[in-house]
Short mmCIF file of C-alpha atoms and ligand atoms in Angstrom, two decimals:
data_model
loop_
_atom_site.label_atom_id
_atom_site.label_comp_id
_atom_site.label_asym_id
_atom_site.label_seq_id
_atom_site.Cartn_x
_atom_site.Cartn_y
_atom_site.Cartn_z
CA MET A 14 3.11 -39.24 169.24
CA LYS A 15 5.78 -39.17 166.45
CA VAL A 16 5.34 -41.31 163.31
CA THR A 17 6.87 -41.66 159.84
CA ILE A 18 4.49 -41.47 156.84
CA GLU A 19 4.79 -44.61 154.76
CA ARG A 20 2.38 -43.97 151.83
CA LEU A 21 -0.60 -41.92 150.72
CA GLY A 22 -4.11 -43.42 150.86
CA HIS A 23 -6.70 -43.00 148.04
CA LEU A 24 -7.94 -39.74 149.63
CA GLY A 25 -4.42 -38.31 149.61
CA HIS A 26 -3.92 -38.63 153.34
CA GLY A 27 -0.54 -39.71 154.63
CA ILE A 28 -0.65 -43.18 156.31
CA ALA A 29 1.70 -44.31 159.12
CA THR A 30 1.70 -47.42 161.23
CA GLY A 31 0.39 -46.47 164.69
CA PRO A 32 1.65 -47.82 168.03
CA GLY A 33 -0.85 -50.68 167.72
CA THR A 34 -1.14 -52.55 164.41
CA GLY A 35 -3.71 -50.21 162.78
CA PRO A 36 -2.95 -47.33 160.46
CA ILE A 37 -2.84 -43.63 161.45
CA TYR A 38 -4.11 -41.12 158.86
CA VAL A 39 -2.42 -37.77 158.71
CA PRO A 40 -3.93 -35.39 156.13
CA GLY A 41 -1.54 -32.96 154.38
CA THR A 42 1.58 -35.12 154.68
CA LEU A 43 3.86 -37.01 152.31
CA PRO A 44 5.72 -40.32 152.34
CA GLY A 45 8.99 -40.24 154.31
CA GLU A 46 7.87 -37.25 156.50
CA VAL A 47 8.28 -37.49 160.29
CA VAL A 48 5.25 -35.88 161.90
CA GLU A 49 4.28 -35.30 165.50
CA GLY A 50 0.74 -34.80 166.83
CA THR A 51 -2.14 -36.01 168.91
CA PRO A 52 -3.86 -39.30 168.03
CA ASP A 53 -7.62 -39.11 167.71
CA GLY A 54 -8.90 -42.55 166.81
CA GLU A 55 -7.39 -43.41 163.44
CA ARG A 56 -6.36 -39.83 162.74
CA MET A 57 -3.62 -37.60 163.98
CA VAL A 58 -4.72 -34.03 164.78
CA ASP A 59 -2.56 -30.91 165.17
CA ALA A 60 0.11 -32.69 163.15
CA LYS A 61 3.45 -30.83 162.94
CA ILE A 62 5.98 -31.80 160.29
CA VAL A 63 9.26 -32.61 162.03
CA THR A 64 11.10 -33.71 158.90
CA PRO A 65 9.66 -32.50 155.61
CA SER A 66 9.85 -34.48 152.38
CA PRO A 67 11.97 -33.06 149.53
CA ASP A 68 8.72 -33.34 147.53
CA ARG A 69 6.95 -30.82 149.81
CA VAL A 70 6.18 -27.44 148.16
CA LYS A 71 4.52 -24.29 149.37
CA ALA A 72 0.86 -24.56 148.35
CA PRO A 73 0.35 -22.36 145.28
CA CYS A 74 -3.17 -21.37 146.41
CA ARG A 75 -3.83 -19.11 149.35
CA HIS A 76 -7.03 -21.02 150.08
CA ALA A 77 -5.29 -24.46 150.27
CA ARG A 78 -5.45 -24.71 154.07
CA ALA A 79 -9.20 -24.03 154.42
CA CYS A 80 -10.59 -25.26 151.07
CA GLY A 81 -11.27 -28.95 150.47
CA GLY A 82 -11.31 -28.55 146.66
CA CYS A 83 -7.66 -29.67 146.32
CA GLN A 84 -5.96 -32.49 148.27
CA LEU A 85 -2.36 -32.37 147.08
CA GLN A 86 -1.24 -28.70 146.82
CA HIS A 87 1.59 -29.44 149.30
CA ALA A 88 3.18 -31.95 146.86
CA SER A 89 5.43 -31.25 143.86
CA ASP A 90 4.01 -31.92 140.38
CA GLY A 91 6.67 -34.61 139.95
CA PHE A 92 5.52 -36.42 143.10
CA VAL A 93 1.82 -36.24 142.08
CA ALA A 94 2.64 -37.55 138.63
CA SER A 95 4.54 -40.54 139.97
CA TRP A 96 1.92 -41.16 142.64
CA LYS A 97 -0.90 -41.25 140.11
CA GLN A 98 1.01 -43.47 137.74
CA GLU A 99 1.83 -45.81 140.64
CA ILE A 100 -1.93 -46.03 141.47
CA VAL A 101 -2.61 -47.40 137.95
CA ALA A 102 0.41 -49.71 138.03
CA ASN A 103 -0.69 -51.09 141.42
CA ALA A 104 -4.28 -51.61 140.27
CA LEU A 105 -2.95 -53.51 137.26
CA ALA A 106 -0.47 -55.47 139.40
CA ALA A 107 -3.29 -56.55 141.68
CA GLN A 108 -4.80 -58.26 138.62
CA GLY A 109 -1.43 -59.72 137.62
CA LEU A 110 -0.98 -57.21 134.75
CA LYS A 111 2.05 -55.08 133.85
CA THR A 112 2.68 -52.53 131.13
CA GLY A 113 4.78 -49.50 130.03
CA PHE A 114 3.59 -45.92 130.58
CA LEU A 115 3.74 -43.04 128.13
CA PRO A 116 4.74 -39.75 129.79
CA LEU A 117 2.00 -38.30 131.98
CA VAL A 118 0.32 -35.01 130.86
CA THR A 119 -0.98 -32.58 133.54
CA SER A 120 -3.41 -29.80 132.77
CA PRO A 121 -2.03 -26.36 133.77
CA ALA A 122 -3.18 -24.33 136.79
CA ARG A 123 -6.30 -22.15 136.23
CA SER A 124 -7.58 -24.35 133.41
CA ARG A 125 -10.80 -25.90 134.79
CA ARG A 126 -13.47 -24.71 132.34
CA ARG A 127 -16.15 -26.79 134.08
CA ALA A 128 -16.70 -26.89 137.83
CA THR A 129 -19.50 -27.65 140.26
CA LEU A 130 -19.57 -25.06 142.99
CA SER A 131 -21.50 -25.14 146.19
CA ALA A 132 -23.52 -22.04 147.14
CA ARG A 133 -25.66 -20.71 149.97
CA ARG A 134 -27.78 -17.64 150.38
CA THR A 135 -26.52 -15.72 153.44
CA LYS A 136 -27.98 -12.87 155.54
CA SER A 137 -25.98 -10.30 153.58
CA GLY A 138 -25.62 -11.91 150.17
CA ALA A 139 -24.33 -15.22 148.82
CA LEU A 140 -21.44 -17.55 149.52
CA ILE A 141 -20.02 -19.56 146.60
CA GLY A 142 -17.08 -21.87 146.59
CA PHE A 143 -15.89 -25.40 147.46
CA HIS A 144 -16.54 -27.19 150.73
CA ALA A 145 -13.96 -26.97 153.49
CA ARG A 146 -12.14 -30.24 154.16
CA ALA A 147 -14.61 -32.94 155.54
CA SER A 148 -17.17 -30.22 156.26
CA ASP A 149 -20.34 -28.77 154.90
CA MET A 150 -18.97 -25.22 155.34
CA ILE A 151 -18.47 -23.42 152.02
CA VAL A 152 -15.13 -21.59 151.49
CA ASP A 153 -15.06 -18.47 149.37
CA ILE A 154 -12.25 -18.88 146.72
CA PRO A 155 -11.50 -15.60 144.94
CA GLY A 156 -7.82 -16.61 144.51
CA CYS A 157 -8.51 -20.22 143.31
CA GLN A 158 -5.64 -21.65 141.26
CA LEU A 159 -7.73 -24.45 139.80
CA LEU A 160 -10.57 -22.60 138.07
CA HIS A 161 -10.21 -20.86 134.72
CA PRO A 162 -10.28 -17.09 135.13
CA GLY A 163 -13.48 -17.05 133.10
CA ILE A 164 -15.25 -18.93 135.92
CA LEU A 165 -13.86 -16.60 138.58
CA ALA A 166 -15.00 -13.66 136.46
CA ALA A 167 -18.53 -15.09 136.49
CA MET A 168 -18.69 -14.94 140.32
CA PRO A 169 -20.61 -11.64 140.61
CA GLY A 170 -23.31 -12.95 138.23
CA LEU A 171 -23.46 -16.26 140.08
CA GLN A 172 -23.84 -14.45 143.36
CA ALA A 173 -26.71 -12.43 141.90
CA LEU A 174 -28.38 -15.72 140.85
CA VAL A 175 -27.96 -17.20 144.34
CA ILE A 176 -29.34 -14.07 145.98
CA ALA A 177 -32.29 -14.08 143.60
CA GLY A 178 -33.16 -17.76 143.76
CA GLY A 179 -31.44 -19.41 146.74
CA SER A 180 -33.05 -20.16 150.01
CA ARG A 181 -31.23 -19.70 153.30
CA SER A 182 -32.22 -23.16 154.53
CA GLY A 183 -30.56 -25.26 151.84
CA GLU A 184 -27.41 -25.47 149.80
CA MET A 185 -27.38 -25.05 146.01
CA SER A 186 -25.12 -26.58 143.48
CA LEU A 187 -23.99 -24.52 140.44
CA GLN A 188 -22.36 -26.34 137.59
CA VAL A 189 -20.60 -23.72 135.48
CA THR A 190 -19.20 -24.48 132.02
CA LEU A 191 -17.30 -21.93 129.89
CA THR A 192 -18.68 -21.99 126.38
CA ARG A 193 -18.37 -19.82 123.28
CA GLY A 194 -21.69 -18.09 124.21
CA GLY A 195 -20.58 -17.33 127.80
CA PRO A 196 -20.81 -19.36 130.99
CA ASP A 197 -23.55 -22.08 130.87
CA VAL A 198 -24.97 -22.44 134.36
CA THR A 199 -26.99 -25.43 135.64
CA VAL A 200 -28.46 -24.94 139.12
CA THR A 201 -29.81 -27.58 141.42
CA GLY A 202 -31.36 -27.02 144.87
CA GLY A 203 -32.70 -23.52 144.08
CA LYS A 204 -36.09 -22.22 145.22
CA PRO A 205 -39.19 -23.20 143.19
CA LEU A 206 -39.68 -20.28 140.77
CA ASP A 207 -42.74 -18.20 140.00
CA ALA A 208 -43.15 -16.17 136.82
CA THR A 209 -41.66 -12.95 138.28
CA GLN A 210 -38.59 -14.84 139.60
CA ARG A 211 -38.10 -16.47 136.23
CA MET A 212 -38.12 -13.05 134.55
CA GLY A 213 -35.73 -11.72 137.17
CA LEU A 214 -33.29 -14.59 136.61
CA ALA A 215 -33.56 -14.16 132.80
CA ARG A 216 -32.58 -10.55 133.24
CA LEU A 217 -29.55 -11.56 135.26
CA VAL A 218 -28.54 -13.91 132.47
CA GLU A 219 -28.57 -10.91 130.05
CA THR A 220 -26.75 -8.59 132.45
CA HIS A 221 -23.99 -11.03 133.21
CA ALA A 222 -23.77 -12.47 129.65
CA PHE A 223 -24.34 -16.09 130.62
CA SER A 224 -25.17 -18.35 127.66
CA ARG A 225 -27.88 -20.40 129.33
CA LEU A 226 -29.46 -20.87 132.76
CA THR A 227 -31.00 -24.21 133.73
CA TRP A 228 -32.85 -24.19 137.09
CA ASP A 229 -33.65 -27.58 138.60
CA GLY A 230 -34.07 -29.13 135.12
CA GLU A 231 -35.90 -26.17 133.51
CA THR A 232 -34.14 -23.98 130.97
CA VAL A 233 -35.01 -20.50 132.32
CA ALA A 234 -33.03 -18.46 129.81
CA LEU A 235 -31.06 -19.06 126.64
CA ARG A 236 -29.21 -15.82 125.73
CA ASP A 237 -26.69 -17.38 123.39
CA ARG A 238 -25.82 -20.92 122.26
CA PRO A 239 -23.63 -22.61 124.81
CA ALA A 240 -21.50 -24.03 122.01
CA LEU A 241 -18.19 -25.86 122.23
CA ALA A 242 -15.65 -26.90 119.61
CA LEU A 243 -14.98 -30.60 119.25
CA GLY A 244 -12.45 -31.05 116.42
CA THR A 245 -13.81 -28.96 113.53
CA ALA A 246 -17.44 -29.48 114.74
CA THR A 247 -19.45 -27.19 117.02
CA VAL A 248 -21.57 -28.92 119.66
CA VAL A 249 -24.32 -27.50 121.86
CA PRO A 250 -24.35 -29.84 124.88
CA PRO A 251 -27.61 -30.44 126.75
CA PRO A 252 -27.61 -28.92 130.24
CA GLY A 253 -25.29 -30.77 132.66
CA ALA A 254 -23.95 -33.12 129.96
CA PHE A 255 -20.63 -34.80 130.56
CA LEU A 256 -17.64 -32.72 129.47
CA GLN A 257 -13.90 -33.19 130.00
CA ALA A 258 -12.91 -30.78 132.76
CA THR A 259 -10.18 -28.86 130.97
CA ALA A 260 -9.64 -28.09 127.26
CA GLU A 261 -6.00 -29.21 127.69
CA GLY A 262 -7.07 -32.52 129.26
CA GLU A 263 -9.52 -33.08 126.47
CA ALA A 264 -6.83 -32.37 123.77
CA ALA A 265 -4.44 -34.78 125.53
CA LEU A 266 -7.11 -37.49 125.77
CA VAL A 267 -8.03 -37.11 122.07
CA SER A 268 -4.38 -37.20 121.06
CA ALA A 269 -3.70 -40.35 123.18
CA VAL A 270 -6.82 -42.04 121.75
CA ARG A 271 -5.62 -41.22 118.19
CA GLN A 272 -2.23 -42.66 118.98
CA ALA A 273 -3.80 -45.79 120.51
CA LEU A 274 -6.00 -46.38 117.52
CA GLY A 275 -3.57 -45.55 114.77
CA PRO A 276 -5.01 -45.05 111.27
CA GLN A 277 -8.39 -46.70 111.03
CA ARG A 278 -11.22 -47.13 108.57
CA ARG A 279 -14.25 -47.64 110.78
CA VAL A 280 -14.36 -47.15 114.54
CA VAL A 281 -17.04 -47.68 117.17
CA ASP A 282 -17.05 -45.10 120.00
CA LEU A 283 -18.67 -46.68 123.05
CA PHE A 284 -19.97 -44.27 125.82
CA ALA A 285 -19.49 -41.48 123.31
CA GLY A 286 -21.12 -38.59 125.24
CA ILE A 287 -21.45 -35.49 123.09
CA GLY A 288 -18.67 -36.69 120.75
CA THR A 289 -15.41 -35.71 122.50
CA PHE A 290 -13.64 -38.53 120.53
CA SER A 291 -16.16 -39.23 117.72
CA LEU A 292 -16.13 -35.75 116.19
CA PRO A 293 -12.36 -35.14 116.08
CA LEU A 294 -11.71 -38.76 114.86
CA ALA A 295 -14.31 -38.38 112.09
CA ASP A 296 -11.80 -36.16 110.21
CA SER A 297 -10.08 -39.37 109.07
CA MET A 298 -12.32 -42.40 109.87
CA GLU A 299 -15.96 -43.48 109.87
CA ILE A 300 -17.56 -43.44 113.33
CA HIS A 301 -20.39 -45.28 114.99
CA ALA A 302 -21.06 -43.47 118.26
CA VAL A 303 -23.05 -45.17 121.02
CA GLU A 304 -24.25 -43.36 124.16
CA GLY A 305 -27.03 -43.96 126.70
CA ASP A 306 -28.33 -40.40 127.04
CA ASP A 307 -30.55 -39.39 124.13
CA ALA A 308 -30.09 -35.61 124.67
CA MET A 309 -26.35 -36.14 124.24
CA THR A 310 -26.69 -38.35 121.16
CA ALA A 311 -29.02 -35.72 119.67
CA ALA A 312 -26.45 -32.99 120.26
CA LEU A 313 -23.75 -35.15 118.71
CA GLU A 314 -25.89 -35.98 115.67
CA VAL A 315 -26.71 -32.31 114.97
CA ALA A 316 -23.04 -31.33 115.35
CA ALA A 317 -21.91 -34.09 112.88
CA ARG A 318 -24.67 -33.17 110.43
CA ASN A 319 -23.66 -29.48 110.41
CA THR A 320 -19.96 -30.07 109.88
CA SER A 321 -18.52 -30.44 106.43
CA ASN A 322 -15.60 -32.68 105.48
CA LEU A 323 -16.26 -35.34 108.17
CA HIS A 324 -16.39 -39.03 107.37
CA ARG A 325 -19.73 -40.63 108.11
CA VAL A 326 -20.83 -40.40 111.73
CA GLN A 327 -23.65 -42.77 112.78
CA VAL A 328 -25.21 -42.24 116.20
CA GLU A 329 -27.04 -44.73 118.41
CA THR A 330 -28.74 -44.26 121.79
CA ARG A 331 -28.35 -47.41 123.72
CA ASP A 332 -27.87 -48.60 127.32
CA LEU A 333 -24.51 -50.35 127.11
CA PHE A 334 -24.82 -51.84 130.66
CA ARG A 335 -28.02 -53.70 129.74
CA ARG A 336 -27.64 -54.03 126.04
CA PRO A 337 -23.99 -54.03 125.14
CA LEU A 338 -23.01 -54.26 121.46
CA GLU A 339 -22.67 -57.96 120.83
CA ALA A 340 -19.56 -59.57 119.25
CA ASP A 341 -21.30 -59.88 115.86
CA GLU A 342 -22.36 -56.19 115.96
CA LEU A 343 -18.74 -55.26 116.61
CA GLN A 344 -17.50 -57.21 113.67
CA PRO A 345 -17.58 -54.40 111.02
CA PHE A 346 -15.23 -52.20 113.01
CA SER A 347 -11.44 -52.05 112.71
CA GLY A 348 -11.08 -50.27 116.07
CA ALA A 349 -13.00 -49.32 119.20
CA VAL A 350 -12.89 -46.46 121.73
CA ILE A 351 -14.45 -47.19 125.10
CA ASP A 352 -14.86 -44.52 127.81
CA PRO A 353 -17.31 -45.70 130.44
CA PRO A 354 -18.34 -44.00 133.71
CA ARG A 355 -16.55 -44.85 136.97
CA ALA A 356 -18.29 -48.20 137.30
CA GLY A 357 -16.40 -49.38 134.22
CA ALA A 358 -17.98 -51.45 131.42
CA GLU A 359 -18.17 -55.05 132.58
CA ALA A 360 -20.79 -56.22 130.13
CA GLN A 361 -19.50 -54.32 127.10
CA THR A 362 -15.91 -55.39 127.83
CA ASP A 363 -17.06 -58.99 127.98
CA ARG A 364 -18.42 -58.59 124.36
CA LEU A 365 -15.30 -56.79 123.21
CA ALA A 366 -13.31 -59.68 124.57
CA ARG A 367 -15.33 -62.09 122.38
CA SER A 368 -14.91 -59.83 119.33
CA ALA A 369 -12.17 -59.76 116.70
CA ILE A 370 -11.64 -55.97 116.83
CA PRO A 371 -7.87 -55.56 116.25
CA VAL A 372 -7.33 -52.43 118.40
CA ILE A 373 -9.07 -50.84 121.42
CA ALA A 374 -8.41 -47.42 122.90
CA ALA A 375 -9.69 -47.57 126.50
CA VAL A 376 -10.23 -44.38 128.48
CA SER A 377 -10.95 -44.55 132.17
CA CYS A 378 -11.43 -42.40 135.26
CA ASN A 379 -11.20 -45.35 137.65
CA PRO A 380 -8.04 -47.44 137.75
CA VAL A 381 -9.72 -50.20 139.73
CA THR A 382 -12.54 -50.88 137.21
CA PHE A 383 -10.07 -50.27 134.38
CA ALA A 384 -7.77 -53.02 135.71
CA ARG A 385 -10.78 -55.36 136.11
CA ASP A 386 -11.90 -54.71 132.50
CA ALA A 387 -8.32 -54.92 131.22
CA THR A 388 -8.07 -58.39 132.77
CA THR A 389 -11.13 -59.47 130.79
CA LEU A 390 -9.56 -58.36 127.56
CA VAL A 391 -6.09 -59.74 128.35
CA SER A 392 -7.57 -63.11 129.38
CA ALA A 393 -9.31 -63.22 125.95
CA GLY A 394 -6.00 -62.73 124.08
CA TYR A 395 -5.66 -58.93 123.88
CA ARG A 396 -2.30 -57.36 124.68
CA LEU A 397 -2.09 -54.24 126.86
CA GLU A 398 0.48 -52.22 124.92
CA TRP A 399 0.72 -49.08 127.05
CA VAL A 400 -1.07 -46.73 129.45
CA GLN A 401 -0.86 -42.95 129.60
CA VAL A 402 -2.12 -41.10 132.68
CA ILE A 403 -3.79 -37.78 131.71
CA ASP A 404 -4.14 -35.58 134.84
CA GLN A 405 -6.80 -32.95 134.23
CA PHE A 406 -7.68 -32.85 137.93
CA ARG A 407 -4.39 -31.48 139.18
CA TRP A 408 -3.84 -31.35 142.97
CA SER A 409 -6.68 -33.88 143.38
CA THR A 410 -6.63 -37.62 143.90
CA HIS A 411 -8.54 -38.35 140.64
CA VAL A 412 -6.73 -40.45 138.07
CA GLU A 413 -7.62 -40.63 134.37
CA LEU A 414 -5.92 -42.71 131.72
CA VAL A 415 -5.89 -43.96 128.11
CA ALA A 416 -4.71 -47.45 127.20
CA ARG A 417 -3.99 -49.28 123.98
CA PHE A 418 -5.01 -52.95 123.55
CA ILE A 419 -4.32 -54.94 120.49
CA ARG A 420 -5.29 -58.40 119.42
CA PRO A 421 -2.15 -60.03 118.08
CA ARG A 422 -2.67 -61.86 114.78
C1 LIG B 746 -16.81 -40.76 131.15
S1 LIG B 746 -18.20 -40.16 130.17
C2 LIG B 746 -17.40 -40.13 128.63
C3 LIG B 746 -18.14 -39.39 127.56
C4 LIG B 746 -17.32 -39.09 126.31
N1 LIG B 746 -16.57 -40.19 125.82
C5 LIG B 746 -16.48 -37.86 126.54
O1 LIG B 746 -15.25 -38.02 126.66
O2 LIG B 746 -16.96 -36.76 126.63
C6 LIG B 746 -19.18 -41.60 130.17
C7 LIG B 746 -20.42 -41.55 129.29
O3 LIG B 746 -21.14 -42.75 129.45
C8 LIG B 746 -22.52 -42.48 129.43
N2 LIG B 746 -23.20 -43.59 130.04
C9 LIG B 746 -23.31 -43.80 131.40
N3 LIG B 746 -24.01 -45.01 131.60
C10 LIG B 746 -24.26 -45.45 130.35
C11 LIG B 746 -24.94 -46.69 129.90
N4 LIG B 746 -25.39 -47.55 130.77
N5 LIG B 746 -25.00 -46.86 128.58
C12 LIG B 746 -24.52 -46.00 127.71
N6 LIG B 746 -23.92 -44.85 128.07
C13 LIG B 746 -23.77 -44.63 129.39
C14 LIG B 746 -22.68 -41.13 130.12
O4 LIG B 746 -23.85 -40.48 129.74
C15 LIG B 746 -21.41 -40.42 129.63
O5 LIG B 746 -21.66 -39.67 128.48
#
């Protein structure tokens, strides 16, 4: 069967119209490409590209074929940028909204300072990497173009951890974050540990200069503080805490949020995490940071307290889904930052919509819930001034963005 790819689906697969009325999904293809292969239900297998797209490039990573970590290595940066921007524009259009876009910013290759790797103890050692496409097989990725070289350099130490504490029956997950004190490693799915194993793992943390090792919720070793810079502050995040995936992405997000807010006196940072926005912004404005996880608010509070020359940073632990800040509580602020999880912030946005806050910088990792929440604000009189897509998950289908809303006087 020969088909022409019409568009990409949300998983990055090419979609063509099949001989019937239903769609045919062809992974690894781009719009406009003519492909030939064997239909297998809704998918085409053994697809050969008959006419390639001018946007097709040679995958920069030698693991691209086998590894499922990236979905769009066969597409040019320009194509991926327009595609991601279009996803946001389409999500907004579906709600009847339209806006201008600031130029998209993409994190460079080899910049992921935080990654969750899959691992398995094998007969002869350990296998660590990403899953193969649509499979539970783990692919070894020594030449990965996504991960920061610091994470690849930690592989021998990670392998030693898996050999020491992994079981051959189950898969482990290793979240690795590069910090000033060395890689901070959070393991889930390891073997239950006895005292000897704990000591063995602690020795490995020393040998391989990891900062901290957390094993199924227990901090097994703390060799050095897993500290990170946020603005002029130094934060020690709790194990597994949310962190922007690349330093470049974080810088672009902070810069877009600053631009969205403009100069402000007093700002509320909703879903503040460990202070990615609060701490840099506190160089020029008072901040009230609200976050649901008390280990994260504690880290943010300590960081703010130990940093000189910041404006006042107040911290509140609060579940913003169940107990959003009410319109009267929002009244003292001249601006708001809101950066919810993928589910968006339906309840908190409803309260922002009833508030008089003049400017809102909205950050989102889900264009669909962003468009839903944007509609709530726009229906209440806010104007969506612009959106900027910040791509810190290059070659993937993830989309992140910052938007500026103002309440016209
Ligand atoms: C996308 S992260 C953003 C964190 C921070 N703004 C940053 O950039 O590092 C979303 C944050 O929302 C927090 N969160 C999730 N559900 C929440 C809830 N119901 N109430 C308050 N915070 C919540 C998470 O703990 C996480 O820190």
